[in-house]
Amino acid sequence: MDPVERLYLDAMMEDAAVPAHSLRPQLLAGARARRRPAAPAADWARPYAGRVAAMDALLTSAVDDDWARVIVEGWTLQELVAHLAAKDGLVAASVGAPVLGPPIGAADSLGRTGDVQAYERARSPEQTRRDWRAQADALCRHLATLPPTTPATLDGLEFAVRDHILARGLETWIHTADAARVAGIRLPDPVPEHIRPTADLCARLLPWTMLFSGLDGAGRTLHLTLTGPGGGEWRVPLGVADTEPGEPDARVTADVVAFCFLLGGRGDPEDFPAEVEGDLSLARDVLTTAPAFSGP
């Protein structure tokens, strides 16, 4: 089922009690009137396209008070959407896709975010929403012409564009959840076939998050079990130069959605709900450093 359809159905099946200031009534009205599908995308970019469609479904129901409400990082909903557009635009620039909004000055995420937010503050929230969606759709269309292994760079990190797009999907998912939480709306998770590649990215990032945090896991191996739809098992070599995993030094079992959100900076690593076995210190280091790449 299309992720947007799942969002609509979940909203319609919610309990009758509506929290104060909830967007649910408007969301239901929007669900009946507007059903904009995910942008056409390559198979490997569909987790991102699906999260864009889900976020857009939420945004189409927002009214003036919702746009002015602070969501996260001190940003209003309009500023949060501008942030997403800013980072999408930097990935687009890296692979030769169209870049919308103001000309690129600052080429780092925070600098570009500030530039796009300043630009969008002079525009209506609906224009900001349309600009963000147009940027995301233009990126998806361009990605359909590229191999997933095409190099792309964001904030000095060069990875295959497939991985950067999975990361963009994860951030869009997290910020959609941020906005929905403030609005008092419960949204469904992505479909399992979109969660699985996102979780795979999170697992493969663990050696890098450790190294970025000043810890070298070279020669050590983690057995990671993520439960729930879209989960699975990974044997992760914890050194960035390690090519093959060894026998597990530590084992971690956790919920797949919670683990993805941990990598995305949501949740406290110190009390993250996980079952750990083997080298407990290593397992704790893995969880503590997992959010190292998360940011606004």
PDB file of C-alpha atoms in Angstrom:
ATOM      1  CA  MET A   1       0.000   0.000   0.000  1.00  0.00           C
ATOM      2  CA  ASP A   2       1.247   3.515  -0.776  1.00  0.00           C
ATOM      3  CA  PRO A   3       2.698   5.172   2.368  1.00  0.00           C
ATOM      4  CA  VAL A   4       0.383   8.153   1.958  1.00  0.00           C
ATOM      5  CA  GLU A   5      -2.634   5.864   1.830  1.00  0.00           C
ATOM      6  CA  ARG A   6      -1.395   4.252   5.045  1.00  0.00           C
ATOM      7  CA  LEU A   7      -1.153   7.695   6.653  1.00  0.00           C
ATOM      8  CA  TYR A   8      -4.728   8.497   5.650  1.00  0.00           C
ATOM      9  CA  LEU A   9      -6.113   5.162   6.794  1.00  0.00           C
ATOM     10  CA  ASP A  10      -4.306   5.373  10.114  1.00  0.00           C
ATOM     11  CA  ALA A  11      -5.682   8.859  10.724  1.00  0.00           C
ATOM     12  CA  MET A  12      -9.208   7.712   9.892  1.00  0.00           C
ATOM     13  CA  MET A  13      -8.975   4.785  12.298  1.00  0.00           C
ATOM     14  CA  GLU A  14      -7.712   6.917  15.185  1.00  0.00           C
ATOM     15  CA  ASP A  15      -9.736   7.038  18.370  1.00  0.00           C
ATOM     16  CA  ALA A  16     -12.582   9.504  18.386  1.00  0.00           C
ATOM     17  CA  ALA A  17     -10.961  11.586  21.140  1.00  0.00           C
ATOM     18  CA  VAL A  18      -9.083  14.462  19.509  1.00  0.00           C
ATOM     19  CA  PRO A  19      -6.305  16.223  21.477  1.00  0.00           C
ATOM     20  CA  ALA A  20      -6.473  19.988  21.849  1.00  0.00           C
ATOM     21  CA  HIS A  21      -5.030  21.797  18.834  1.00  0.00           C
ATOM     22  CA  SER A  22      -4.900  18.520  16.906  1.00  0.00           C
ATOM     23  CA  LEU A  23      -4.617  18.673  13.141  1.00  0.00           C
ATOM     24  CA  ARG A  24      -6.671  15.499  12.827  1.00  0.00           C
ATOM     25  CA  PRO A  25      -9.915  17.122  11.597  1.00  0.00           C
ATOM     26  CA  GLN A  26      -8.056  19.032   8.896  1.00  0.00           C
ATOM     27  CA  LEU A  27      -6.006  15.968   8.049  1.00  0.00           C
ATOM     28  CA  LEU A  28      -9.141  13.936   7.484  1.00  0.00           C
ATOM     29  CA  ALA A  29     -10.578  16.676   5.290  1.00  0.00           C
ATOM     30  CA  GLY A  30      -7.345  16.770   3.340  1.00  0.00           C
ATOM     31  CA  ALA A  31      -7.364  13.013   3.068  1.00  0.00           C
ATOM     32  CA  ARG A  32     -10.697  13.115   1.328  1.00  0.00           C
ATOM     33  CA  ALA A  33      -9.786  16.009  -0.971  1.00  0.00           C
ATOM     34  CA  ARG A  34      -6.088  15.513  -1.784  1.00  0.00           C
ATOM     35  CA  ARG A  35      -4.211  12.294  -2.445  1.00  0.00           C
ATOM     36  CA  ARG A  36      -0.896  13.319  -3.916  1.00  0.00           C
ATOM     37  CA  PRO A  37       1.241  10.211  -4.458  1.00  0.00           C
ATOM     38  CA  ALA A  38       4.931   9.775  -3.818  1.00  0.00           C
ATOM     39  CA  ALA A  39       7.166  11.174  -6.538  1.00  0.00           C
ATOM     40  CA  PRO A  40       8.266   8.718  -9.248  1.00  0.00           C
ATOM     41  CA  ALA A  41      11.613   7.375  -8.077  1.00  0.00           C
ATOM     42  CA  ALA A  42      14.147   4.650  -8.624  1.00  0.00           C
ATOM     43  CA  ASP A  43      13.502   1.588  -6.452  1.00  0.00           C
ATOM     44  CA  TRP A  44      16.391   2.478  -4.151  1.00  0.00           C
ATOM     45  CA  ALA A  45      15.033   6.015  -3.617  1.00  0.00           C
ATOM     46  CA  ARG A  46      11.481   4.975  -2.741  1.00  0.00           C
ATOM     47  CA  PRO A  47      11.993   5.071   1.056  1.00  0.00           C
ATOM     48  CA  TYR A  48      12.819   8.769   0.658  1.00  0.00           C
ATOM     49  CA  ALA A  49       9.995   9.460  -1.805  1.00  0.00           C
ATOM     50  CA  GLY A  50       7.540   7.748   0.526  1.00  0.00           C
ATOM     51  CA  ARG A  51       8.563   9.898   3.495  1.00  0.00           C
ATOM     52  CA  VAL A  52       8.278  13.040   1.377  1.00  0.00           C
ATOM     53  CA  ALA A  53       4.726  12.045   0.442  1.00  0.00           C
ATOM     54  CA  ALA A  54       3.837  11.348   4.067  1.00  0.00           C
ATOM     55  CA  MET A  55       5.255  14.693   5.235  1.00  0.00           C
ATOM     56  CA  ASP A  56       3.395  16.488   2.456  1.00  0.00           C
ATOM     57  CA  ALA A  57       0.146  14.826   3.491  1.00  0.00           C
ATOM     58  CA  LEU A  58       0.645  16.214   6.974  1.00  0.00           C
ATOM     59  CA  LEU A  59       1.583  19.684   5.732  1.00  0.00           C
ATOM     60  CA  THR A  60      -1.418  20.073   3.434  1.00  0.00           C
ATOM     61  CA  SER A  61      -3.646  20.084   6.505  1.00  0.00           C
ATOM     62  CA  ALA A  62      -1.707  22.732   8.453  1.00  0.00           C
ATOM     63  CA  VAL A  63      -3.373  26.070   9.244  1.00  0.00           C
ATOM     64  CA  ASP A  64      -1.755  29.388  10.198  1.00  0.00           C
ATOM     65  CA  ASP A  65      -1.330  28.551  13.886  1.00  0.00           C
ATOM     66  CA  ASP A  66       0.302  25.234  13.031  1.00  0.00           C
ATOM     67  CA  TRP A  67       2.903  26.843  10.781  1.00  0.00           C
ATOM     68  CA  ALA A  68       3.922  29.266  13.523  1.00  0.00           C
ATOM     69  CA  ARG A  69       4.243  26.575  16.209  1.00  0.00           C
ATOM     70  CA  VAL A  70       7.777  25.652  17.290  1.00  0.00           C
ATOM     71  CA  ILE A  71       8.512  22.020  16.395  1.00  0.00           C
ATOM     72  CA  VAL A  72      12.199  21.300  17.098  1.00  0.00           C
ATOM     73  CA  GLU A  73      15.538  23.140  17.369  1.00  0.00           C
ATOM     74  CA  GLY A  74      13.580  26.324  18.060  1.00  0.00           C
ATOM     75  CA  TRP A  75      12.234  26.196  14.494  1.00  0.00           C
ATOM     76  CA  THR A  76       8.652  26.752  13.509  1.00  0.00           C
ATOM     77  CA  LEU A  77       7.022  24.284  11.158  1.00  0.00           C
ATOM     78  CA  GLN A  78       7.756  26.605   8.230  1.00  0.00           C
ATOM     79  CA  GLU A  79      11.425  26.855   9.242  1.00  0.00           C
ATOM     80  CA  LEU A  80      11.625  23.090   9.665  1.00  0.00           C
ATOM     81  CA  VAL A  81      10.326  22.539   6.138  1.00  0.00           C
ATOM     82  CA  ALA A  82      12.857  25.087   4.865  1.00  0.00           C
ATOM     83  CA  HIS A  83      15.581  23.071   6.624  1.00  0.00           C
ATOM     84  CA  LEU A  84      14.519  19.907   4.818  1.00  0.00           C
ATOM     85  CA  ALA A  85      14.519  21.761   1.500  1.00  0.00           C
ATOM     86  CA  ALA A  86      17.988  23.149   2.238  1.00  0.00           C
ATOM     87  CA  LYS A  87      19.564  19.741   2.814  1.00  0.00           C
ATOM     88  CA  ASP A  88      17.716  18.149  -0.109  1.00  0.00           C
ATOM     89  CA  GLY A  89      19.047  20.960  -2.283  1.00  0.00           C
ATOM     90  CA  LEU A  90      22.638  20.322  -1.205  1.00  0.00           C
ATOM     91  CA  VAL A  91      22.327  16.644  -2.149  1.00  0.00           C
ATOM     92  CA  ALA A  92      20.749  17.713  -5.435  1.00  0.00           C
ATOM     93  CA  ALA A  93      23.661  20.044  -6.154  1.00  0.00           C
ATOM     94  CA  SER A  94      26.120  17.251  -5.405  1.00  0.00           C
ATOM     95  CA  VAL A  95      24.677  15.022  -8.134  1.00  0.00           C
ATOM     96  CA  GLY A  96      23.762  17.659 -10.713  1.00  0.00           C
ATOM     97  CA  ALA A  97      20.021  17.807 -10.007  1.00  0.00           C
ATOM     98  CA  PRO A  98      18.086  21.091 -10.113  1.00  0.00           C
ATOM     99  CA  VAL A  99      18.444  23.247  -6.995  1.00  0.00           C
ATOM    100  CA  LEU A 100      15.470  25.439  -6.098  1.00  0.00           C
ATOM    101  CA  GLY A 101      15.296  28.364  -3.719  1.00  0.00           C
ATOM    102  CA  PRO A 102      18.025  30.990  -3.302  1.00  0.00           C
ATOM    103  CA  PRO A 103      21.382  30.501  -5.051  1.00  0.00           C
ATOM    104  CA  ILE A 104      23.736  28.340  -3.030  1.00  0.00           C
ATOM    105  CA  GLY A 105      26.078  30.418  -0.914  1.00  0.00           C
ATOM    106  CA  ALA A 106      26.925  28.389   2.170  1.00  0.00           C
ATOM    107  CA  ALA A 107      27.521  24.770   1.152  1.00  0.00           C
ATOM    108  CA  ASP A 108      27.171  23.206   4.603  1.00  0.00           C
ATOM    109  CA  SER A 109      23.876  22.079   6.094  1.00  0.00           C
ATOM    110  CA  LEU A 110      23.598  24.690   8.831  1.00  0.00           C
ATOM    111  CA  GLY A 111      24.693  27.554   6.598  1.00  0.00           C
ATOM    112  CA  ARG A 112      22.387  26.541   3.770  1.00  0.00           C
ATOM    113  CA  THR A 113      19.553  26.044   6.252  1.00  0.00           C
ATOM    114  CA  GLY A 114      19.986  29.597   7.495  1.00  0.00           C
ATOM    115  CA  ASP A 115      19.964  30.944   3.933  1.00  0.00           C
ATOM    116  CA  VAL A 116      16.840  29.034   2.911  1.00  0.00           C
ATOM    117  CA  GLN A 117      15.016  29.862   6.135  1.00  0.00           C
ATOM    118  CA  ALA A 118      15.724  33.575   5.642  1.00  0.00           C
ATOM    119  CA  TYR A 119      14.455  33.302   2.059  1.00  0.00           C
ATOM    120  CA  GLU A 120      11.283  31.446   3.042  1.00  0.00           C
ATOM    121  CA  ARG A 121      10.387  33.761   5.930  1.00  0.00           C
ATOM    122  CA  ALA A 122       9.464  36.360   3.327  1.00  0.00           C
ATOM    123  CA  ARG A 123       7.081  33.889   1.689  1.00  0.00           C
ATOM    124  CA  SER A 124       3.877  32.217   2.772  1.00  0.00           C
ATOM    125  CA  PRO A 125       4.010  28.807   4.475  1.00  0.00           C
ATOM    126  CA  GLU A 126       2.147  27.325   1.504  1.00  0.00           C
ATOM    127  CA  GLN A 127       4.858  28.626  -0.842  1.00  0.00           C
ATOM    128  CA  THR A 128       7.476  27.072   1.443  1.00  0.00           C
ATOM    129  CA  ARG A 129       5.658  23.747   1.357  1.00  0.00           C
ATOM    130  CA  ARG A 130       5.394  23.832  -2.431  1.00  0.00           C
ATOM    131  CA  ASP A 131       9.070  24.787  -2.801  1.00  0.00           C
ATOM    132  CA  TRP A 132      10.173  21.922  -0.548  1.00  0.00           C
ATOM    133  CA  ARG A 133       7.983  19.401  -2.362  1.00  0.00           C
ATOM    134  CA  ALA A 134       9.135  20.646  -5.765  1.00  0.00           C
ATOM    135  CA  GLN A 135      12.769  20.297  -4.673  1.00  0.00           C
ATOM    136  CA  ALA A 136      12.176  16.764  -3.426  1.00  0.00           C
ATOM    137  CA  ASP A 137      10.318  15.755  -6.594  1.00  0.00           C
ATOM    138  CA  ALA A 138      13.022  17.248  -8.834  1.00  0.00           C
ATOM    139  CA  LEU A 139      15.646  15.292  -6.891  1.00  0.00           C
ATOM    140  CA  CYS A 140      13.668  12.059  -7.232  1.00  0.00           C
ATOM    141  CA  ARG A 141      13.258  12.535 -10.976  1.00  0.00           C
ATOM    142  CA  HIS A 142      16.990  13.130 -11.391  1.00  0.00           C
ATOM    143  CA  LEU A 143      17.910  10.126  -9.230  1.00  0.00           C
ATOM    144  CA  ALA A 144      15.957   7.898 -11.594  1.00  0.00           C
ATOM    145  CA  THR A 145      18.674   8.620 -14.190  1.00  0.00           C
ATOM    146  CA  LEU A 146      21.606   7.762 -11.914  1.00  0.00           C
ATOM    147  CA  PRO A 147      23.212   4.545 -10.712  1.00  0.00           C
ATOM    148  CA  PRO A 148      22.772   4.166  -6.946  1.00  0.00           C
ATOM    149  CA  THR A 149      26.561   4.014  -6.550  1.00  0.00           C
ATOM    150  CA  THR A 150      27.042   7.559  -7.914  1.00  0.00           C
ATOM    151  CA  PRO A 151      29.240   9.465  -5.407  1.00  0.00           C
ATOM    152  CA  ALA A 152      27.543  12.277  -3.515  1.00  0.00           C
ATOM    153  CA  THR A 153      28.845  14.580  -0.799  1.00  0.00           C
ATOM    154  CA  LEU A 154      27.056  16.347   2.028  1.00  0.00           C
ATOM    155  CA  ASP A 155      28.890  18.174   4.803  1.00  0.00           C
ATOM    156  CA  GLY A 156      32.183  16.699   3.664  1.00  0.00           C
ATOM    157  CA  LEU A 157      30.952  13.098   3.812  1.00  0.00           C
ATOM    158  CA  GLU A 158      31.193  11.269   0.499  1.00  0.00           C
ATOM    159  CA  PHE A 159      29.054   8.158   0.163  1.00  0.00           C
ATOM    160  CA  ALA A 160      27.076   6.538  -2.618  1.00  0.00           C
ATOM    161  CA  VAL A 161      24.050   8.675  -3.441  1.00  0.00           C
ATOM    162  CA  ARG A 162      21.816   5.746  -2.434  1.00  0.00           C
ATOM    163  CA  ASP A 163      23.078   6.108   1.152  1.00  0.00           C
ATOM    164  CA  HIS A 164      22.674   9.877   1.213  1.00  0.00           C
ATOM    165  CA  ILE A 165      19.102   9.487  -0.018  1.00  0.00           C
ATOM    166  CA  LEU A 166      18.348   6.873   2.622  1.00  0.00           C
ATOM    167  CA  ALA A 167      19.698   9.340   5.173  1.00  0.00           C
ATOM    168  CA  ARG A 168      17.454  12.057   3.734  1.00  0.00           C
ATOM    169  CA  GLY A 169      14.525   9.672   4.036  1.00  0.00           C
ATOM    170  CA  LEU A 170      15.379   8.969   7.678  1.00  0.00           C
ATOM    171  CA  GLU A 171      15.610  12.670   8.514  1.00  0.00           C
ATOM    172  CA  THR A 172      12.331  13.401   6.733  1.00  0.00           C
ATOM    173  CA  TRP A 173      10.702  10.528   8.636  1.00  0.00           C
ATOM    174  CA  ILE A 174      12.009  11.861  11.962  1.00  0.00           C
ATOM    175  CA  HIS A 175      10.940  15.443  11.321  1.00  0.00           C
ATOM    176  CA  THR A 176       7.513  14.293  10.157  1.00  0.00           C
ATOM    177  CA  ALA A 177       7.216  12.493  13.485  1.00  0.00           C
ATOM    178  CA  ASP A 178       8.369  15.654  15.284  1.00  0.00           C
ATOM    179  CA  ALA A 179       5.673  17.722  13.594  1.00  0.00           C
ATOM    180  CA  ALA A 180       2.989  15.087  14.124  1.00  0.00           C
ATOM    181  CA  ARG A 181       3.829  14.786  17.814  1.00  0.00           C
ATOM    182  CA  VAL A 182       3.421  18.538  18.360  1.00  0.00           C
ATOM    183  CA  ALA A 183       0.130  18.417  16.438  1.00  0.00           C
ATOM    184  CA  GLY A 184      -1.146  15.477  18.483  1.00  0.00           C
ATOM    185  CA  ILE A 185      -1.344  13.093  15.523  1.00  0.00           C
ATOM    186  CA  ARG A 186      -0.186   9.487  15.534  1.00  0.00           C
ATOM    187  CA  LEU A 187       1.313   8.538  12.185  1.00  0.00           C
ATOM    188  CA  PRO A 188       2.029   5.031  10.912  1.00  0.00           C
ATOM    189  CA  ASP A 189       5.573   3.859  10.375  1.00  0.00           C
ATOM    190  CA  PRO A 190       6.840   3.452   6.813  1.00  0.00           C
ATOM    191  CA  VAL A 191       6.084   0.153   5.100  1.00  0.00           C
ATOM    192  CA  PRO A 192       8.562  -2.619   6.050  1.00  0.00           C
ATOM    193  CA  GLU A 193      10.210  -2.617   2.623  1.00  0.00           C
ATOM    194  CA  HIS A 194      11.170   1.011   3.270  1.00  0.00           C
ATOM    195  CA  ILE A 195      12.238   0.478   6.874  1.00  0.00           C
ATOM    196  CA  ARG A 196      14.580  -2.388   5.990  1.00  0.00           C
ATOM    197  CA  PRO A 197      17.030  -0.423   3.764  1.00  0.00           C
ATOM    198  CA  THR A 198      16.939   2.461   6.251  1.00  0.00           C
ATOM    199  CA  ALA A 199      17.858   0.082   9.061  1.00  0.00           C
ATOM    200  CA  ASP A 200      20.589  -1.397   6.873  1.00  0.00           C
ATOM    201  CA  LEU A 201      22.073   2.073   6.424  1.00  0.00           C
ATOM    202  CA  CYS A 202      21.965   2.643  10.178  1.00  0.00           C
ATOM    203  CA  ALA A 203      23.765  -0.650  10.780  1.00  0.00           C
ATOM    204  CA  ARG A 204      26.460   0.162   8.207  1.00  0.00           C
ATOM    205  CA  LEU A 205      27.013   3.605   9.731  1.00  0.00           C
ATOM    206  CA  LEU A 206      27.986   2.231  13.139  1.00  0.00           C
ATOM    207  CA  PRO A 207      31.742   1.960  12.389  1.00  0.00           C
ATOM    208  CA  TRP A 208      31.666   5.558  11.183  1.00  0.00           C
ATOM    209  CA  THR A 209      29.692   6.919  14.143  1.00  0.00           C
ATOM    210  CA  MET A 210      32.184   5.250  16.484  1.00  0.00           C
ATOM    211  CA  LEU A 211      35.169   6.665  14.599  1.00  0.00           C
ATOM    212  CA  PHE A 212      33.567  10.123  14.404  1.00  0.00           C
ATOM    213  CA  SER A 213      33.203   9.959  18.197  1.00  0.00           C
ATOM    214  CA  GLY A 214      36.879   9.104  18.675  1.00  0.00           C
ATOM    215  CA  LEU A 215      36.493   5.354  19.131  1.00  0.00           C
ATOM    216  CA  ASP A 216      38.107   2.820  16.799  1.00  0.00           C
ATOM    217  CA  GLY A 217      36.262  -0.484  16.590  1.00  0.00           C
ATOM    218  CA  ALA A 218      38.816  -2.083  14.239  1.00  0.00           C
ATOM    219  CA  GLY A 219      38.929  -5.847  14.611  1.00  0.00           C
ATOM    220  CA  ARG A 220      35.691  -5.980  16.610  1.00  0.00           C
ATOM    221  CA  THR A 221      32.331  -7.277  15.395  1.00  0.00           C
ATOM    222  CA  LEU A 222      28.768  -6.545  16.486  1.00  0.00           C
ATOM    223  CA  HIS A 223      25.825  -8.869  15.960  1.00  0.00           C
ATOM    224  CA  LEU A 224      22.826  -6.574  15.628  1.00  0.00           C
ATOM    225  CA  THR A 225      19.263  -7.893  15.773  1.00  0.00           C
ATOM    226  CA  LEU A 226      16.480  -5.423  15.013  1.00  0.00           C
ATOM    227  CA  THR A 227      12.972  -6.618  15.743  1.00  0.00           C
ATOM    228  CA  GLY A 228       9.658  -5.645  14.202  1.00  0.00           C
ATOM    229  CA  PRO A 229       8.507  -5.148  10.591  1.00  0.00           C
ATOM    230  CA  GLY A 230      11.478  -4.224   8.430  1.00  0.00           C
ATOM    231  CA  GLY A 231      13.992  -5.544  10.924  1.00  0.00           C
ATOM    232  CA  GLY A 232      16.565  -8.284  10.545  1.00  0.00           C
ATOM    233  CA  GLU A 233      20.035  -9.351  11.603  1.00  0.00           C
ATOM    234  CA  TRP A 234      23.407  -7.839  10.758  1.00  0.00           C
ATOM    235  CA  ARG A 235      26.944  -8.876  11.580  1.00  0.00           C
ATOM    236  CA  VAL A 236      28.754  -5.528  11.544  1.00  0.00           C
ATOM    237  CA  PRO A 237      32.561  -5.151  11.424  1.00  0.00           C
ATOM    238  CA  LEU A 238      33.170  -2.099  13.614  1.00  0.00           C
ATOM    239  CA  GLY A 239      36.323  -0.845  11.923  1.00  0.00           C
ATOM    240  CA  VAL A 240      35.777   1.425   8.914  1.00  0.00           C
ATOM    241  CA  ALA A 241      38.538  -0.390   7.034  1.00  0.00           C
ATOM    242  CA  ASP A 242      37.378  -3.882   8.030  1.00  0.00           C
ATOM    243  CA  THR A 243      36.065  -5.789   5.033  1.00  0.00           C
ATOM    244  CA  GLU A 244      34.738  -8.918   6.717  1.00  0.00           C
ATOM    245  CA  PRO A 245      33.042  -9.435  10.094  1.00  0.00           C
ATOM    246  CA  GLY A 246      34.541 -11.809  12.615  1.00  0.00           C
ATOM    247  CA  GLU A 247      32.907 -13.720  15.410  1.00  0.00           C
ATOM    248  CA  PRO A 248      30.678 -11.319  17.361  1.00  0.00           C
ATOM    249  CA  ASP A 249      32.294  -9.605  20.337  1.00  0.00           C
ATOM    250  CA  ALA A 250      28.958  -8.124  21.395  1.00  0.00           C
ATOM    251  CA  ARG A 251      25.295  -8.617  20.592  1.00  0.00           C
ATOM    252  CA  VAL A 252      22.584  -5.949  20.625  1.00  0.00           C
ATOM    253  CA  THR A 253      18.871  -6.561  20.161  1.00  0.00           C
ATOM    254  CA  ALA A 254      16.475  -3.617  19.805  1.00  0.00           C
ATOM    255  CA  ASP A 255      13.315  -2.458  18.073  1.00  0.00           C
ATOM    256  CA  VAL A 256      14.053  -1.488  14.479  1.00  0.00           C
ATOM    257  CA  VAL A 257      12.159   1.818  14.504  1.00  0.00           C
ATOM    258  CA  ALA A 258      13.635   2.871  17.844  1.00  0.00           C
ATOM    259  CA  PHE A 259      17.113   2.027  16.554  1.00  0.00           C
ATOM    260  CA  CYS A 260      16.655   4.104  13.396  1.00  0.00           C
ATOM    261  CA  PHE A 261      15.439   7.005  15.516  1.00  0.00           C
ATOM    262  CA  LEU A 262      18.427   6.599  17.834  1.00  0.00           C
ATOM    263  CA  LEU A 263      20.752   7.074  14.838  1.00  0.00           C
ATOM    264  CA  GLY A 264      18.629  10.090  13.939  1.00  0.00           C
ATOM    265  CA  GLY A 265      19.146  11.724  17.321  1.00  0.00           C
ATOM    266  CA  ARG A 266      15.888  10.774  18.988  1.00  0.00           C
ATOM    267  CA  GLY A 267      16.201   8.907  22.266  1.00  0.00           C
ATOM    268  CA  ASP A 268      18.781   8.831  25.034  1.00  0.00           C
ATOM    269  CA  PRO A 269      21.598   6.352  24.316  1.00  0.00           C
ATOM    270  CA  GLU A 270      22.228   5.986  28.036  1.00  0.00           C
ATOM    271  CA  ASP A 271      18.860   4.345  28.671  1.00  0.00           C
ATOM    272  CA  PHE A 272      18.080   3.072  25.183  1.00  0.00           C
ATOM    273  CA  PRO A 273      15.944  -0.084  25.499  1.00  0.00           C
ATOM    274  CA  ALA A 274      18.153  -2.853  24.148  1.00  0.00           C
ATOM    275  CA  GLU A 275      19.243  -6.346  25.140  1.00  0.00           C
ATOM    276  CA  VAL A 276      23.035  -6.601  25.181  1.00  0.00           C
ATOM    277  CA  GLU A 277      25.301  -9.630  25.467  1.00  0.00           C
ATOM    278  CA  GLY A 278      29.022 -10.313  25.264  1.00  0.00           C
ATOM    279  CA  ASP A 279      31.355  -7.350  25.655  1.00  0.00           C
ATOM    280  CA  LEU A 280      28.964  -4.991  27.407  1.00  0.00           C
ATOM    281  CA  SER A 281      31.387  -2.077  27.246  1.00  0.00           C
ATOM    282  CA  LEU A 282      31.648  -2.417  23.466  1.00  0.00           C
ATOM    283  CA  ALA A 283      27.872  -2.681  23.114  1.00  0.00           C
ATOM    284  CA  ARG A 284      27.441   0.437  25.209  1.00  0.00           C
ATOM    285  CA  ASP A 285      30.034   2.302  23.129  1.00  0.00           C
ATOM    286  CA  VAL A 286      28.129   1.375  19.961  1.00  0.00           C
ATOM    287  CA  LEU A 287      24.836   2.682  21.346  1.00  0.00           C
ATOM    288  CA  THR A 288      26.338   5.789  22.905  1.00  0.00           C
ATOM    289  CA  THR A 289      28.036   6.873  19.688  1.00  0.00           C
ATOM    290  CA  ALA A 290      25.180   5.873  17.367  1.00  0.00           C
ATOM    291  CA  PRO A 291      23.683   9.406  17.114  1.00  0.00           C
ATOM    292  CA  ALA A 292      27.052  10.982  16.248  1.00  0.00           C
ATOM    293  CA  PHE A 293      25.951  12.032  12.746  1.00  0.00           C
ATOM    294  CA  SER A 294      22.565  13.328  13.835  1.00  0.00           C
ATOM    295  CA  GLY A 295      22.035  17.033  13.810  1.00  0.00           C
ATOM    296  CA  PRO A 296      19.428  19.659  13.188  1.00  0.00           C
TER     297      PRO A 296
END
